[in-house]
Tab-separated table of C-alpha atoms and ligand atoms in Angstrom:
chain	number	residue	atom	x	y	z
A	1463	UNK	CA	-24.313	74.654	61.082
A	1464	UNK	CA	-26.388	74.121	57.959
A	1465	UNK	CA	-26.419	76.357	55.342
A	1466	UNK	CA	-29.140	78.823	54.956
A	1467	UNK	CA	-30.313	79.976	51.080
A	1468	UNK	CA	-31.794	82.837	50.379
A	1469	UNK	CA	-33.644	84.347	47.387
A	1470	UNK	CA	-34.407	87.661	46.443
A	1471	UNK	CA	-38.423	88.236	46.489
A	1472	UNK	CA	-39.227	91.319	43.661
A	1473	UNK	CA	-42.708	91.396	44.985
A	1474	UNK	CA	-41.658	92.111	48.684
A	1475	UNK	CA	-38.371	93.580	47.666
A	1476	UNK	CA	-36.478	91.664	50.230
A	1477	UNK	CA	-34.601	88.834	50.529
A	1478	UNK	CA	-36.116	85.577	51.933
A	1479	UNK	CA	-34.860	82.063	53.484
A	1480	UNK	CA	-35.545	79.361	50.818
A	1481	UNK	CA	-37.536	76.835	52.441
A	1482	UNK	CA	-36.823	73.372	51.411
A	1483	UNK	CA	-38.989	70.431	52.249
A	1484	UNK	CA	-38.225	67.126	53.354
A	1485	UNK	CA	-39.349	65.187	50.079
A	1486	UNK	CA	-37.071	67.416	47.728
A	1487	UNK	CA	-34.218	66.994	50.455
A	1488	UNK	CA	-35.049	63.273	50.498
A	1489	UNK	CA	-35.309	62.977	46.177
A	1490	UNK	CA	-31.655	65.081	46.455
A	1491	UNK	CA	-30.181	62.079	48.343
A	1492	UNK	CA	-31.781	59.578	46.324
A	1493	UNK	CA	-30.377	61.188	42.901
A	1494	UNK	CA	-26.941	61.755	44.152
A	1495	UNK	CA	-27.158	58.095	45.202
A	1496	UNK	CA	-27.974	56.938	42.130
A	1497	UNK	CA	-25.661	58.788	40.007
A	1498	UNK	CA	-23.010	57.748	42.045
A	1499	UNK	CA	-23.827	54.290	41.659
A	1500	UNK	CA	-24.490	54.578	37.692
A	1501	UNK	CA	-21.183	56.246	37.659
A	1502	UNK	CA	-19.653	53.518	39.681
A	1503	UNK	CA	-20.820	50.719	37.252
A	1504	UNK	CA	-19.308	52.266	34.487
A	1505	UNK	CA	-16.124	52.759	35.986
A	1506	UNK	CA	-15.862	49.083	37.119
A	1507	UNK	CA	-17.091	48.062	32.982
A	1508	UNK	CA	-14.405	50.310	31.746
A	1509	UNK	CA	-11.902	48.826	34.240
A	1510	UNK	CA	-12.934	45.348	33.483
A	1511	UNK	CA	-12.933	45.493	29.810
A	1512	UNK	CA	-9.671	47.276	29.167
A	1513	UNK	CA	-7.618	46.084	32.699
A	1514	UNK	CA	-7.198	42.030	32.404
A	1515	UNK	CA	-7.573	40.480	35.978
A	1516	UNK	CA	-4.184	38.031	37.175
A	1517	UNK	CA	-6.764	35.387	36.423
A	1518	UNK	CA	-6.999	36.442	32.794
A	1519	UNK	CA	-3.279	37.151	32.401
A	1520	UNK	CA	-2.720	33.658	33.242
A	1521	UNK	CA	-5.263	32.232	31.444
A	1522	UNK	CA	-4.103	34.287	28.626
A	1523	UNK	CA	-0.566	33.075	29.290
A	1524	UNK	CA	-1.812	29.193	28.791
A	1525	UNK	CA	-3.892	29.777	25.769
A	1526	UNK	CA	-0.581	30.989	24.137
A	1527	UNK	CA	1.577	28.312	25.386
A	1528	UNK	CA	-1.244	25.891	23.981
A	1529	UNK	CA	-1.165	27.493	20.631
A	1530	UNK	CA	2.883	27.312	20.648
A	1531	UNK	CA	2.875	23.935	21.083
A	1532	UNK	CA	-0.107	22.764	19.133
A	1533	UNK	CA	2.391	24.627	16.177
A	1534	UNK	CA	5.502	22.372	17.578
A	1535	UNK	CA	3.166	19.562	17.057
A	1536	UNK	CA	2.142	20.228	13.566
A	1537	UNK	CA	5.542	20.157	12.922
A	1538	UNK	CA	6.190	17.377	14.282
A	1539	UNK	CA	3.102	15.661	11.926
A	1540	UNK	CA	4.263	17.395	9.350
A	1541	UNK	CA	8.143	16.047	9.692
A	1542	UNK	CA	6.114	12.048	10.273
A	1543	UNK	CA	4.379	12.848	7.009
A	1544	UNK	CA	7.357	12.875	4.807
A	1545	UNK	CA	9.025	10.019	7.003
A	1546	UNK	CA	5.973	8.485	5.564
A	1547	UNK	CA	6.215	9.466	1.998
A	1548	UNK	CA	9.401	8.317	1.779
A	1549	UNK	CA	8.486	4.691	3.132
A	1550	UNK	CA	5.517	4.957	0.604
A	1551	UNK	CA	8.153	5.234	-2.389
A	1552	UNK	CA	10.341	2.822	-1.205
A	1553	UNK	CA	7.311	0.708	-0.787
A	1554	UNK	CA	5.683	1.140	-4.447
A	1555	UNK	CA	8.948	1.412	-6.135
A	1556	UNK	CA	11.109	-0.928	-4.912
A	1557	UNK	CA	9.405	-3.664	-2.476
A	1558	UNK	CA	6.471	-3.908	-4.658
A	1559	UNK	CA	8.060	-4.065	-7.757
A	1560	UNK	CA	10.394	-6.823	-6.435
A	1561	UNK	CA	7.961	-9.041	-5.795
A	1562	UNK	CA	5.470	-8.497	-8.931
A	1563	UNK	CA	2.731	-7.080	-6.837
A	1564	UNK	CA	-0.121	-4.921	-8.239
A	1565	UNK	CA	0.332	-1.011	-7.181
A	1566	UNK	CA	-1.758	0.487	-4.155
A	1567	UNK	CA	-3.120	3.147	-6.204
A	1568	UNK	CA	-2.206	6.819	-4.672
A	1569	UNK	CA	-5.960	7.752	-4.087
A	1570	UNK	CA	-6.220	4.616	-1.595
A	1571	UNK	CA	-2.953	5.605	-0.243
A	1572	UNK	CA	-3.561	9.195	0.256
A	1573	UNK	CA	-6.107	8.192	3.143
A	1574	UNK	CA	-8.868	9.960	4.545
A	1575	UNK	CA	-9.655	11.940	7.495
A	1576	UNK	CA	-13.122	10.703	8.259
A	1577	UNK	CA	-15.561	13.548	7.411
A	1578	UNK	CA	-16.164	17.169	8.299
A	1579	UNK	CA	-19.053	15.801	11.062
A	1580	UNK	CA	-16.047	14.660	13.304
A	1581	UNK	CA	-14.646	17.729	13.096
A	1582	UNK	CA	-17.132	20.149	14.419
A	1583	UNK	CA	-17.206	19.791	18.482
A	1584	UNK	CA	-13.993	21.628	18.159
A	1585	UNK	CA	-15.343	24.517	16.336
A	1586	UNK	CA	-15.927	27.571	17.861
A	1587	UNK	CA	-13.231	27.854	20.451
A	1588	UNK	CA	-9.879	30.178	20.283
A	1589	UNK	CA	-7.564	28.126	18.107
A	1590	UNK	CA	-9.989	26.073	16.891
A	1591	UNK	CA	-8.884	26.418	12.934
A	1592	UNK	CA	-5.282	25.177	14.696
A	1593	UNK	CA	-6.538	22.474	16.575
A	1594	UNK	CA	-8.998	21.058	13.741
A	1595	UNK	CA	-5.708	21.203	11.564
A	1596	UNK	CA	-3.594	19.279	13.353
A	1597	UNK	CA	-6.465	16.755	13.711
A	1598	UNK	CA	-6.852	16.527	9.986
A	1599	UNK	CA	-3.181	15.462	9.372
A	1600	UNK	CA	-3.259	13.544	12.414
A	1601	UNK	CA	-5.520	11.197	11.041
A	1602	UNK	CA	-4.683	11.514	7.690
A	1603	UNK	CA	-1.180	10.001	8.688
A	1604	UNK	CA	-3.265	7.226	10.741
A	1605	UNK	CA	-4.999	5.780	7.644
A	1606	UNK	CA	-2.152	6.126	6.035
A	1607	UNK	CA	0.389	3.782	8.469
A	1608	UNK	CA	-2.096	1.511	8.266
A	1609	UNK	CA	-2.463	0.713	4.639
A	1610	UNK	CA	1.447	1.020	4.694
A	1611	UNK	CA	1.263	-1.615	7.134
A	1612	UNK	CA	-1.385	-3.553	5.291
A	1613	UNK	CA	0.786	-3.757	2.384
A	1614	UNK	CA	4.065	-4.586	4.582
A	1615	UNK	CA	2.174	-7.456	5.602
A	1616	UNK	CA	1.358	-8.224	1.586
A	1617	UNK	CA	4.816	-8.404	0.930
A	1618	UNK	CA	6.242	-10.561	4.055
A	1619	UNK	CA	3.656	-13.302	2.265
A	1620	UNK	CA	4.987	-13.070	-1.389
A	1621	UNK	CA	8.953	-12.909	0.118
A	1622	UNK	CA	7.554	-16.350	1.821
A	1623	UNK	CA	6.019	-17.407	-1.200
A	1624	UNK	CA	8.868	-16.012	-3.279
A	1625	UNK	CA	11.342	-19.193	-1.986
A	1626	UNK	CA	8.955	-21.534	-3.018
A	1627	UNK	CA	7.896	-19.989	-5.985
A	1628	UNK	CA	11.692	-19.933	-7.071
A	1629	UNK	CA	12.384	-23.716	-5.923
A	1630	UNK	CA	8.693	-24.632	-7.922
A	1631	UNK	CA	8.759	-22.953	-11.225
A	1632	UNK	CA	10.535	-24.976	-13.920
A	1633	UNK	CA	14.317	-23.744	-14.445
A	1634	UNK	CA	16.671	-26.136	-15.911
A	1635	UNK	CA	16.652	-28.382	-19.233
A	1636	UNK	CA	15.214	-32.196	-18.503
A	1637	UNK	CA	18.197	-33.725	-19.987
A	1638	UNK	CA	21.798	-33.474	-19.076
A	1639	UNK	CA	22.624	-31.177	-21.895
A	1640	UNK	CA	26.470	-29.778	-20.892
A	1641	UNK	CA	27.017	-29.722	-24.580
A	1642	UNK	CA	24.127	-28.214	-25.699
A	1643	UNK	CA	23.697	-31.127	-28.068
A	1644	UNK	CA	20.882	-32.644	-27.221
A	1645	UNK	CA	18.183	-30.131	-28.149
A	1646	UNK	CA	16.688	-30.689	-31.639
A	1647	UNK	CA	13.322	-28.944	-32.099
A	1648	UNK	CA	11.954	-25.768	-30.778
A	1649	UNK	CA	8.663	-24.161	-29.728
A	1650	UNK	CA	6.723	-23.208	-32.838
A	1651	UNK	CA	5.443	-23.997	-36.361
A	1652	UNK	CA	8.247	-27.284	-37.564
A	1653	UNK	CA	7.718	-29.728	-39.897
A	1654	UNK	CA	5.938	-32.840	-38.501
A	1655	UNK	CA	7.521	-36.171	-39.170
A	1656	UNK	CA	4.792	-38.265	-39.440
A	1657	UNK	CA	2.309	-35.837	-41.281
A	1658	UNK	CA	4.953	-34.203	-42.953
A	1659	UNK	CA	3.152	-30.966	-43.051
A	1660	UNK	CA	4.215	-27.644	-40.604
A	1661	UNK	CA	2.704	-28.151	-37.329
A	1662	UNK	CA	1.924	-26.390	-34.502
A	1663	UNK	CA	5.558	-28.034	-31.772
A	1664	UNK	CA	4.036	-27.471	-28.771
A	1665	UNK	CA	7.007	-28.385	-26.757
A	1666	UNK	CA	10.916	-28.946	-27.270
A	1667	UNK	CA	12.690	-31.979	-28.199
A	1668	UNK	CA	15.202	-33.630	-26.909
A	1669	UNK	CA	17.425	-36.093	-28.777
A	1670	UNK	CA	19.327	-38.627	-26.799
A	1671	UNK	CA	20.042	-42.467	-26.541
A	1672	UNK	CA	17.136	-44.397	-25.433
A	1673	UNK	CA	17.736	-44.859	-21.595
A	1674	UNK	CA	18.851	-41.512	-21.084
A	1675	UNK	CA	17.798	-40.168	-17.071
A	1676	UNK	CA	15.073	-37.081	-17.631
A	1677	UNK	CA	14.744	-34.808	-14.339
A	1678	UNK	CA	11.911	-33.119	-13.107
A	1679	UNK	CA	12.800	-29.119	-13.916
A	1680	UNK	CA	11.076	-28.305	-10.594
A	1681	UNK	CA	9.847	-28.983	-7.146
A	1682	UNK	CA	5.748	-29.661	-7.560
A	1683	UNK	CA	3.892	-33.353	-7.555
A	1684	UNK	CA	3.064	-35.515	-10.265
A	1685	UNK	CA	-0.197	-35.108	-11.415
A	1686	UNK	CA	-0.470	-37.720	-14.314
A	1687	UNK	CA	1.715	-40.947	-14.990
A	1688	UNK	CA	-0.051	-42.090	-18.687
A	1689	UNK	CA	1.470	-45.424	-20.119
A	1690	UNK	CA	0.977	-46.093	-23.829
A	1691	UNK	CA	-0.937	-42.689	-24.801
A	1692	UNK	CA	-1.159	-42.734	-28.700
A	1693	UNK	CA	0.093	-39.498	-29.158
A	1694	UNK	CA	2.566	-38.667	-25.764
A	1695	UNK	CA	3.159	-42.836	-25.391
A	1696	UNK	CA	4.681	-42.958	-22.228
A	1697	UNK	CA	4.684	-39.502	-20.285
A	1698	UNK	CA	3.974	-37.787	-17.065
A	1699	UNK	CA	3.102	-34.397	-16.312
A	1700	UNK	CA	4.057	-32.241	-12.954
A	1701	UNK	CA	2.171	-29.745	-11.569
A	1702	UNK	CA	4.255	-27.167	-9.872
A	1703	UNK	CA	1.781	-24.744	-8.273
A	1704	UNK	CA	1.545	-21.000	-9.311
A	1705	UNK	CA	-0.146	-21.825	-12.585
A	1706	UNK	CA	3.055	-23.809	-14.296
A	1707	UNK	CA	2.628	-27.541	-15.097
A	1708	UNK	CA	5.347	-29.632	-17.195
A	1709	UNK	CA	4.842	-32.444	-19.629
A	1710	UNK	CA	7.691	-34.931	-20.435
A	1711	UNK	CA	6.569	-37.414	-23.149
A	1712	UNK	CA	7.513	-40.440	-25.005
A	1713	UNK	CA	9.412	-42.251	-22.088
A	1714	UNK	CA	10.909	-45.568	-22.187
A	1715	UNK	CA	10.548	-46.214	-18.771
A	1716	UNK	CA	8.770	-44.013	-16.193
A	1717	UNK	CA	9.705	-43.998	-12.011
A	1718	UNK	CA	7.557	-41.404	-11.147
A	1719	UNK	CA	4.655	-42.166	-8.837
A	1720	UNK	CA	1.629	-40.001	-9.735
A	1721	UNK	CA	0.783	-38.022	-6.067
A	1722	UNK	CA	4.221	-38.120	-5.112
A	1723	UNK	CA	6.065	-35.208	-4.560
A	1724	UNK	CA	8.936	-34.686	-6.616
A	1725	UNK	CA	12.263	-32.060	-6.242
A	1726	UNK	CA	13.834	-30.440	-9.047
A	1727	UNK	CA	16.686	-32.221	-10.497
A	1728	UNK	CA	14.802	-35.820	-9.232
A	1729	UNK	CA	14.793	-38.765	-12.168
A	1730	UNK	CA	11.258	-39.492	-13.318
A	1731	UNK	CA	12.183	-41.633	-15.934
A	1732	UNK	CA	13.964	-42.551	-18.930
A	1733	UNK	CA	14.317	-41.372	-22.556
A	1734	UNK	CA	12.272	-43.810	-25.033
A	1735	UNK	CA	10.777	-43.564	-28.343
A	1736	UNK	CA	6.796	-44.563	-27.254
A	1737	UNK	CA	3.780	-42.833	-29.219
A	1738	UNK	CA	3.839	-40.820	-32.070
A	1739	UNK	CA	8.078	-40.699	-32.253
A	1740	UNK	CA	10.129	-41.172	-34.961
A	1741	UNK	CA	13.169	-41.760	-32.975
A	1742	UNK	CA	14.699	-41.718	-28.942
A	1743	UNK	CA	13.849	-38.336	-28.155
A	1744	UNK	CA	12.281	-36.318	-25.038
A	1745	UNK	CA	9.417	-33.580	-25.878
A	1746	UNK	CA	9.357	-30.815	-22.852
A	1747	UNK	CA	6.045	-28.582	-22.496
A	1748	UNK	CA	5.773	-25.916	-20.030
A	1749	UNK	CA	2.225	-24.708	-19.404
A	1750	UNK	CA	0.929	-21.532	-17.929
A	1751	UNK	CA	-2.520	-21.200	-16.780
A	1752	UNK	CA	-3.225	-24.363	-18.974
A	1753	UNK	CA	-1.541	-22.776	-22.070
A	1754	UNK	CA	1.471	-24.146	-23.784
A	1755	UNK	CA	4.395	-21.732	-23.696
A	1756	UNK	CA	7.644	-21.837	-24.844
A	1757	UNK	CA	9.892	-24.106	-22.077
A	1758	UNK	CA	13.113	-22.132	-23.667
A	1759	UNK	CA	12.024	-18.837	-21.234
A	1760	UNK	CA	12.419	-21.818	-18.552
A	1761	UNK	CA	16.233	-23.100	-18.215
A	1762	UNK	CA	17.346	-20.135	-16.587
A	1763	UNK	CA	19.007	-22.220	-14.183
A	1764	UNK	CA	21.346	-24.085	-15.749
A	1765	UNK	CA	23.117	-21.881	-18.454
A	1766	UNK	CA	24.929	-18.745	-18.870
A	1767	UNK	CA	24.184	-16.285	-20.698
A	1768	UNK	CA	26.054	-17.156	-23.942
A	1769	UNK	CA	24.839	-20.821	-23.685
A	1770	UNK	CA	21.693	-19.776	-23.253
A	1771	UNK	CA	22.215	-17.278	-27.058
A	1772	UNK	CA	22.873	-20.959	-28.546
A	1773	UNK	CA	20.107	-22.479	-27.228
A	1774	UNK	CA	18.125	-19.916	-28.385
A	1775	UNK	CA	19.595	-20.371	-31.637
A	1776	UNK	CA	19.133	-24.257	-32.089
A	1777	UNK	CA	15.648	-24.131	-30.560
A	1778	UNK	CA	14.647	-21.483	-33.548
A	1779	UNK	CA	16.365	-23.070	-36.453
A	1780	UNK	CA	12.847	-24.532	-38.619
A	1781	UNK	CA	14.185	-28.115	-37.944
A	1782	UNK	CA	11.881	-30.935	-38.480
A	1783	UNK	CA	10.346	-31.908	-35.058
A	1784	UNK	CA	10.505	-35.596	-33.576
A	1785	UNK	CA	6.824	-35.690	-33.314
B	2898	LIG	ZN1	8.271	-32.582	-29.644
């Protein structure tokens, strides 16, 4: 049974059945309806922004498990990096320095990580500061392996120049010298024989009796076999690669072949007193680049250390030079 309203009419003084009309009844239904669904929609935005969904919980599950181990692998970069360093020191203080190589200077071996451009596709996400990070060293360490690399590569050259350089560069006297007898005139201003004023000796002499074998003081090829030069007379000169060229002069006899290749220790010819020479005597030059240097830096090969104190002391004594 529906219920029936009254209202009190003042006028009549009576009460009186409200009469309500369709149109109000209908607008009744149509506001309850709406405030129930207004009231609905908020309750489902409250629930969705403060209850997380299994969806979300999982999701939220992965993103953390993604940032753990994006932090294991920074790490793990990080741990590469001073792997890195160390092979870095190894390489510019011991590897490079062995072989006389110039230094990779440290802003060429710091690297780079190729601009803040690449970067930005990974902005804007949760993490991103993490991710762009880890990308950063990432390459970082990249460039750097490979100009470690790069200079690994360097080196395994020179250590395969290095045996040749050794075998090449001129290391023993020209003479058989045991006694240390032999040598008469060192590198520097002497006394000239001829023009009996002090001279620039451009080489070392020598003394021995004409015939006397001289060696070649390292591997390399003869470049010049000269018969009857008015100063040198009889002489031959080697070039050894690397810069270093040798010059034996006033030769009796010469059995080098000029092109040929020659070892060290090989006979090239014999002692003699041709050119300007006062008497039977061999004059040694080492050059470097061209320029005359003193061969006494050059017979590391065949003496100890004390010899080589003597020889040091003869070839500095201001004796008069044989040419
Ligand atoms: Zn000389």
């Amino acid at each position: 049974m529906a219920k029936v309203k009254y209202f009190y009419n003042p006028h009549k003084l009576k009460f009186e059945t409200v009469k309500i009309s369709w149109l109000t009844k209908a607008l009744r239904i149509f506001g309850f309806v709406c405030a129930s669904v207004v009231a609905g929609f908020l309750f489902l935005v409250a629930a969705y922004t403060t209850i997380d969904s299994p969806k979300e919980k999982q999701l939220k599950r992965e993103i953390r498990n993604y940032q753990l181990q994006m932090e294991l692998m920074d790490n793990k970069v990080s741990q590469l990096s001073a792997v890195l360093n160390e092979l870095q020191e190894k390489d510019a203080h011991i590897y490079r320095a062995i072989f006389e190589a110039d230094p990779i200077p440290g802003t060429v071996r710091q690297g780079g990580f190729g601009g803040v451009e690449k970067y930005r596709q990974l902005e804007g996400y949760i993490g991103s500061d993490q991710i762009i990070a880890v990308q950063k060293k990432l390459d970082m360490l990249g460039s750097q392996v490979y100009i470690q690399s790069k200079s690994f590569d360097e080196l395994a050259k020179m250590a395969a120049n290095k045996t040749e350089f050794i075998a090449s560069i001129p290391a023993i006297q020209p003479v058989s010298n045991k006694k240390l007898r032999s040598m008469a005139s060192g590198f520097g201003y002497r006394l000239h024989p001829i023009y009996k004023t002090h001279k620039m000796h451009t080489g070392i002499d020598f003394t021995a009796p004409s015939g006397t074998p001289i060696y070649a003081t390292g591997n390399g090829i003869i470049e010049t076999v000269e018969l009857g030069h008015r100063g040198y007379g009889n002489h031959v000169i080697i070039n050894h690669g690397f810069g270093y060229e040798t010059l034996y002069a006033h030769m009796k006899k010469v059995v080098a072949k000029p092109g040929r290749k020659v070892k060290r220790g090989e006979l090239i010819g014999y002692i003699g007193s041709t050119g300007t020479s006062t008497a039977p005597h061999l004059h040694y030059e080492v050059m470097k680049n061209g320029k005359k240097i003193n061969p006494i830096n050059y017979f590391f090969n065949d003496l100890t250390p004390a010899e080589y104190d003597q020889v040091r002391e003869i070839a500095s004594q201001p004796t008069q030079s044989f040419d």
